[in-house]
PDB file of C-alpha atoms in Angstrom:
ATOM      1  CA  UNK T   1     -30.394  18.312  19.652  1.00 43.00           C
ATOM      2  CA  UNK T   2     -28.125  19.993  16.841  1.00 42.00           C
ATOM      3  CA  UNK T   3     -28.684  19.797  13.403  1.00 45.00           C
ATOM      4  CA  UNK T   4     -26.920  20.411  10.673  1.00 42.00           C
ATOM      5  CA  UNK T   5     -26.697  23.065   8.378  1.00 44.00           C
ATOM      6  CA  UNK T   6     -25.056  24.203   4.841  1.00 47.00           C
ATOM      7  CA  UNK T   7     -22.732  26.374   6.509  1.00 59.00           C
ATOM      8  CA  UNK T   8     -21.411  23.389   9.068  1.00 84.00           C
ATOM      9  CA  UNK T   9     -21.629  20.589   6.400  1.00 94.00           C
ATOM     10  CA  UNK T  10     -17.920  19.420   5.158  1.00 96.00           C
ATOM     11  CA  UNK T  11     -17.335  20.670   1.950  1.00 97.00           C
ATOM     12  CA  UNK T  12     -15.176  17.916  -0.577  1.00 98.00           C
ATOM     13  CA  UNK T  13     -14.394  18.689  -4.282  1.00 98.00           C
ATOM     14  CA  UNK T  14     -13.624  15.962  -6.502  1.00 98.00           C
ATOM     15  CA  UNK T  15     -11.273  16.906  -9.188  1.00 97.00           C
ATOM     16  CA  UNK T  16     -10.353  15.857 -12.819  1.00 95.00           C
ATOM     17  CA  UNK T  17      -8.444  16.916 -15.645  1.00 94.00           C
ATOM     18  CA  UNK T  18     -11.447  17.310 -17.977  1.00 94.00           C
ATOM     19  CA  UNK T  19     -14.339  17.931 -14.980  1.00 96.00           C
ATOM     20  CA  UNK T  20     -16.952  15.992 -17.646  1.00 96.00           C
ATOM     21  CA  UNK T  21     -16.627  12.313 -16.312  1.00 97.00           C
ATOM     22  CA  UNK T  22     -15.387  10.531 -13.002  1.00 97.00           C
ATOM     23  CA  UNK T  23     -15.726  14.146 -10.729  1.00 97.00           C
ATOM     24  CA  UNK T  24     -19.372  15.118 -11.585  1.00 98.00           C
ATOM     25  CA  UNK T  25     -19.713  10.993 -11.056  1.00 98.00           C
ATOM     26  CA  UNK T  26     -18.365  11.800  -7.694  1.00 98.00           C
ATOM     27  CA  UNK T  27     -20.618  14.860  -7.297  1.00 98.00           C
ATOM     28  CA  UNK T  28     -23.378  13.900  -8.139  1.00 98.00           C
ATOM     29  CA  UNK T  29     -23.198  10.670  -5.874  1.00 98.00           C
ATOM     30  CA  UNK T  30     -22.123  12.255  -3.198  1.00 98.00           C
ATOM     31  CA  UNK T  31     -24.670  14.543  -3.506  1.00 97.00           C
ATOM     32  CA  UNK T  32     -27.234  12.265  -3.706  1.00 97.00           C
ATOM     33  CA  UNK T  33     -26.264  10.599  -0.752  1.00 98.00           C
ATOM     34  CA  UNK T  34     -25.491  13.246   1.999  1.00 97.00           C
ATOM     35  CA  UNK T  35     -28.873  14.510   1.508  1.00 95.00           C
ATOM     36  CA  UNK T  36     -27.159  17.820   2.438  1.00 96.00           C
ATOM     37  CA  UNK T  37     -24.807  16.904   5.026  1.00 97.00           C
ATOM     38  CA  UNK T  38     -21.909  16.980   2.893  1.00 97.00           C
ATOM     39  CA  UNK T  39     -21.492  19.948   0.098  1.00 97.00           C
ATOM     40  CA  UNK T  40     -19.677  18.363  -3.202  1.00 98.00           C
ATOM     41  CA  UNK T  41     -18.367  19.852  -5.678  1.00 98.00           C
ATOM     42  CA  UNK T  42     -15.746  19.040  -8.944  1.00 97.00           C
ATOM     43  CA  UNK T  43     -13.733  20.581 -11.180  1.00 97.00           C
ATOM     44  CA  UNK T  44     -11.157  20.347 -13.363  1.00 96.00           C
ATOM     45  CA  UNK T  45      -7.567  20.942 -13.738  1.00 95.00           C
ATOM     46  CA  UNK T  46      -8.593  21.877 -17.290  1.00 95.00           C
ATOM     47  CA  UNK T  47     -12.308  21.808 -17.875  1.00 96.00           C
ATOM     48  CA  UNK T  48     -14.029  20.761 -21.234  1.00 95.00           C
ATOM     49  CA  UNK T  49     -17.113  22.296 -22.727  1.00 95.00           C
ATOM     50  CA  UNK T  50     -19.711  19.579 -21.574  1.00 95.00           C
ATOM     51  CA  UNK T  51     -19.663  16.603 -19.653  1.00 96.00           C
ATOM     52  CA  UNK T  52     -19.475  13.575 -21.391  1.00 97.00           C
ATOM     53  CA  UNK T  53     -22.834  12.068 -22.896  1.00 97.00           C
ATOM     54  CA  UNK T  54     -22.153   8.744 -21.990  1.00 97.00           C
ATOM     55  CA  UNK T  55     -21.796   9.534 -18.358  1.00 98.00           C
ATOM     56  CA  UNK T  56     -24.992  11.882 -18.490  1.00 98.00           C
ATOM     57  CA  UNK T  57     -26.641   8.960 -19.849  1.00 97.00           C
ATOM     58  CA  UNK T  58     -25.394   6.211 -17.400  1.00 98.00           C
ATOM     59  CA  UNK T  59     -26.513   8.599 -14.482  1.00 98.00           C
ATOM     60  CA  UNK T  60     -29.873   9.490 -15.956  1.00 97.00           C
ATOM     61  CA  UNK T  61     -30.318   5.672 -15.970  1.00 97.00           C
ATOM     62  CA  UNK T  62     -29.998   5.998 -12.390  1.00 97.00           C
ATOM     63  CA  UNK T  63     -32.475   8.637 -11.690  1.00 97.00           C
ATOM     64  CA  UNK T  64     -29.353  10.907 -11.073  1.00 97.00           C
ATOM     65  CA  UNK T  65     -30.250  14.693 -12.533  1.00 95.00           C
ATOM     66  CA  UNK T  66     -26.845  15.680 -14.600  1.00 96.00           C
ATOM     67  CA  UNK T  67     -28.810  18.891 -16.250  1.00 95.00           C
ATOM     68  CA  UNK T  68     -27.178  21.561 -14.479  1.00 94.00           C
ATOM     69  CA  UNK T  69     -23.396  19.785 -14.498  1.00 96.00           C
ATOM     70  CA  UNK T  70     -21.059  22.447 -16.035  1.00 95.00           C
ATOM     71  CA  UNK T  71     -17.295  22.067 -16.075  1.00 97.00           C
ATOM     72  CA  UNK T  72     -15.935  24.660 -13.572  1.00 97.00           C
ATOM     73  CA  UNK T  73     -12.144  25.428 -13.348  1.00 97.00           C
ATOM     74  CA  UNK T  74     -10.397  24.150 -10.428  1.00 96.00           C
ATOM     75  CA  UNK T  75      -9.163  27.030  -8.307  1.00 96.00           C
ATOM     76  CA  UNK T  76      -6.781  27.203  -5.087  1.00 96.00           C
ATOM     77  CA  UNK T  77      -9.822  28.294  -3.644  1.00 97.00           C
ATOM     78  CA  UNK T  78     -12.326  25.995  -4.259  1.00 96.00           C
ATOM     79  CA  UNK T  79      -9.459  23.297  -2.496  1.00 97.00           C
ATOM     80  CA  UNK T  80      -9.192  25.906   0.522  1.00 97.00           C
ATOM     81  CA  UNK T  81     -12.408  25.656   1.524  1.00 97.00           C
ATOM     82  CA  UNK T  82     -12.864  22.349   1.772  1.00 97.00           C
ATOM     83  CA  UNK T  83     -11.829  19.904   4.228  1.00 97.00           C
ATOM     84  CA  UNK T  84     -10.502  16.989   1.510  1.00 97.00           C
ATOM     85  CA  UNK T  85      -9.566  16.893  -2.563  1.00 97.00           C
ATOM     86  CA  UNK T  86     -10.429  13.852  -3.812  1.00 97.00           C
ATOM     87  CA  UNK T  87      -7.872  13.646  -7.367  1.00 96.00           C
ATOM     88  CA  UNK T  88      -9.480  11.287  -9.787  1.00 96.00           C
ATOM     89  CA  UNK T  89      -6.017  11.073 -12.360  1.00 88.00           C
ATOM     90  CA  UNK T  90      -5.245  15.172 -12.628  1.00 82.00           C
ATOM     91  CA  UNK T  91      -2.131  14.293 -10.160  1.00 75.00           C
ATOM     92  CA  UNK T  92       0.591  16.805 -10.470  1.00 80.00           C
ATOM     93  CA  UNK T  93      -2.361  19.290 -11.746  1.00 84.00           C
ATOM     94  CA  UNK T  94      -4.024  19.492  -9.097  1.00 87.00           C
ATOM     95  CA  UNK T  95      -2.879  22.896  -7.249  1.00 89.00           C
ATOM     96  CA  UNK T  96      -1.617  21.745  -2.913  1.00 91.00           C
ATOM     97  CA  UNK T  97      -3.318  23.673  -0.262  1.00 95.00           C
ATOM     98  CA  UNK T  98      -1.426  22.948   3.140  1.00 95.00           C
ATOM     99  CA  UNK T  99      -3.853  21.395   5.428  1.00 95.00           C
ATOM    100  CA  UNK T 100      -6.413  20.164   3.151  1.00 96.00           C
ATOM    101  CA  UNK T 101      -6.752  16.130   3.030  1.00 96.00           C
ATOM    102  CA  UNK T 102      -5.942  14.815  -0.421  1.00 96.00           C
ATOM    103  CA  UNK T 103      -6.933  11.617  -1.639  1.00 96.00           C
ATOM    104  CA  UNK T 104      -6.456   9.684  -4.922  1.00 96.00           C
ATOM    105  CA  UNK T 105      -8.776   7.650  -6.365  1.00 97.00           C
ATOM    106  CA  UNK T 106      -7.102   5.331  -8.824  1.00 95.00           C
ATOM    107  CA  UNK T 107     -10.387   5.018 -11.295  1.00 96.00           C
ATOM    108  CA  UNK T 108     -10.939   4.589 -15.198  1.00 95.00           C
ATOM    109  CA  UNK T 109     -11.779   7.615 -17.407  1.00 95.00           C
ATOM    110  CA  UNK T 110     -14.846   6.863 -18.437  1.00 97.00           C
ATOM    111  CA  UNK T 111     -15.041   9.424 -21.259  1.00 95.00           C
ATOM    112  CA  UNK T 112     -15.319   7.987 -24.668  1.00 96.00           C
ATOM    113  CA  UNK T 113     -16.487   4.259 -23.048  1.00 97.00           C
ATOM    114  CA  UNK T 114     -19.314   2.026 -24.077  1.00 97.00           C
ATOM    115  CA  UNK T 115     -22.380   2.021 -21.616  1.00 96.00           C
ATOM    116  CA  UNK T 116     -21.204  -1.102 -19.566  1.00 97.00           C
ATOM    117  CA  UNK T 117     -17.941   0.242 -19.380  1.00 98.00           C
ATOM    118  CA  UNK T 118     -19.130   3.604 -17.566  1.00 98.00           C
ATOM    119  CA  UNK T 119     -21.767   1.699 -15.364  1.00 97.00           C
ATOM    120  CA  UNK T 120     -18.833  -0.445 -14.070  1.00 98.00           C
ATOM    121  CA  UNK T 121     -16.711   3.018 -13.366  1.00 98.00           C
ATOM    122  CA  UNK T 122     -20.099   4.181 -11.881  1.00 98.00           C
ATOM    123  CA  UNK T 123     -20.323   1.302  -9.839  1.00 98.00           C
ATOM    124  CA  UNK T 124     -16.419   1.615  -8.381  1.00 98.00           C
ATOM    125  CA  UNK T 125     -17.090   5.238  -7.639  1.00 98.00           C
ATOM    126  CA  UNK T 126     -20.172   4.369  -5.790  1.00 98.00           C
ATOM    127  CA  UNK T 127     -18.671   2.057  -3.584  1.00 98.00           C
ATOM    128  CA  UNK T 128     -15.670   4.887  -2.854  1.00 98.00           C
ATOM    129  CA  UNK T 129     -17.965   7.417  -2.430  1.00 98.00           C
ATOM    130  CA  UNK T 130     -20.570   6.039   0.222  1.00 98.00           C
ATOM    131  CA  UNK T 131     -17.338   4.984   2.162  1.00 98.00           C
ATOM    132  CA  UNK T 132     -16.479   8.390   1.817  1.00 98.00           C
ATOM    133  CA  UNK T 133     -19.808   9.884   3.257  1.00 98.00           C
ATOM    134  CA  UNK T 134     -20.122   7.270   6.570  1.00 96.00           C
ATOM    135  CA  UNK T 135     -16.275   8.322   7.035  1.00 96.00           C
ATOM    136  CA  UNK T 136     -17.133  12.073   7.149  1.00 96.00           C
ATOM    137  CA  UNK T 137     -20.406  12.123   8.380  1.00 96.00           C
ATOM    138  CA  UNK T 138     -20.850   8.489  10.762  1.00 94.00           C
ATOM    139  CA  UNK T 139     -24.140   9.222  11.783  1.00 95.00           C
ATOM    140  CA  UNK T 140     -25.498   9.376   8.136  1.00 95.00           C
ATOM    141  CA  UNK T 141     -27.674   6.772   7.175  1.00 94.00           C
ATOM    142  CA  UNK T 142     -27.150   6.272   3.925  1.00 95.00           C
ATOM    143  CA  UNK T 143     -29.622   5.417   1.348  1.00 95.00           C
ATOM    144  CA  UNK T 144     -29.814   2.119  -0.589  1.00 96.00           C
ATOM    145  CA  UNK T 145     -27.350   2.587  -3.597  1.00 97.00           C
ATOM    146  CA  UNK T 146     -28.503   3.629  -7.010  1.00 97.00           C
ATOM    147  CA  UNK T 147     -26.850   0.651  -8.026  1.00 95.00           C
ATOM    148  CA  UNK T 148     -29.484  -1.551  -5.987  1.00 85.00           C
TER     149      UNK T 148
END
């Protein structure tokens, strides 16, 4: 029987312009899901100072931890050592790394949004992001959504 470990989990980083909304979203999901299968990380084309209070809020709602979220520069690097980039709207920003999967994920900015507004981009990330996990890991059995 094998089992998993840090250094054999698939590392994804979801990236943003800002790194303060829709990636630590991501993150933090995805995170919460793999239950360390799957290493997550975000960044940002062009990090901010904070993440945004709303989304802190919305998360802490869900019994998601957001206390040690920091934006963190996106680097050629951080894409290089993982096996996918999800972009959530840095597009052209967002440096290429040959042989790294890149996906877009067409979802709202949440920064700046009123609390029903962020839930529903919480909700839409969810939904991408437990996809996501059974699609890189199919033997993880995911836990009931936050959202339940």
């Amino acid at each position: 029987m094998s089992t998993t470990t840090p250094t054999d989990a698939p590392q994804v980083v979801f990236a943003c312009i800002r790194n303060g909304g829709r990636s630590v979203i991501s993150r933090v999901l995805a995170e919460h899901y793999a239950g360390g299968r799957v290493v997550a990380l975000s960044a940002g084309t062009q990090p901010g100072e904070h993440i945004h209070p709303e989304v802190a809020e919305a998360l802490e709602k869900l019994g998601l931890d957001t206390s040690a979220e920091t934006p963190t520069k996106l680097t050629r690097e951080t894409i290089a050592a993982s096996v996918m980039a999800i972009t959530l709207g840095c597009g052209e920003e967002c440096p290429y790394v040959p042989g790294v999967r890149y996906v877009d994920w067409p979802v709202a900015d949440p920064g700046g949004q009123d609390e029903e507004t962020v839930r529903g981009i919480i909700a839409d990330i969810d939904g991408r992001v437990r996809a996501l996990l059974v699609e890189l890991v199919p033997d993880l059995e995911l836990p009931p959504s936050v959202l339940a």
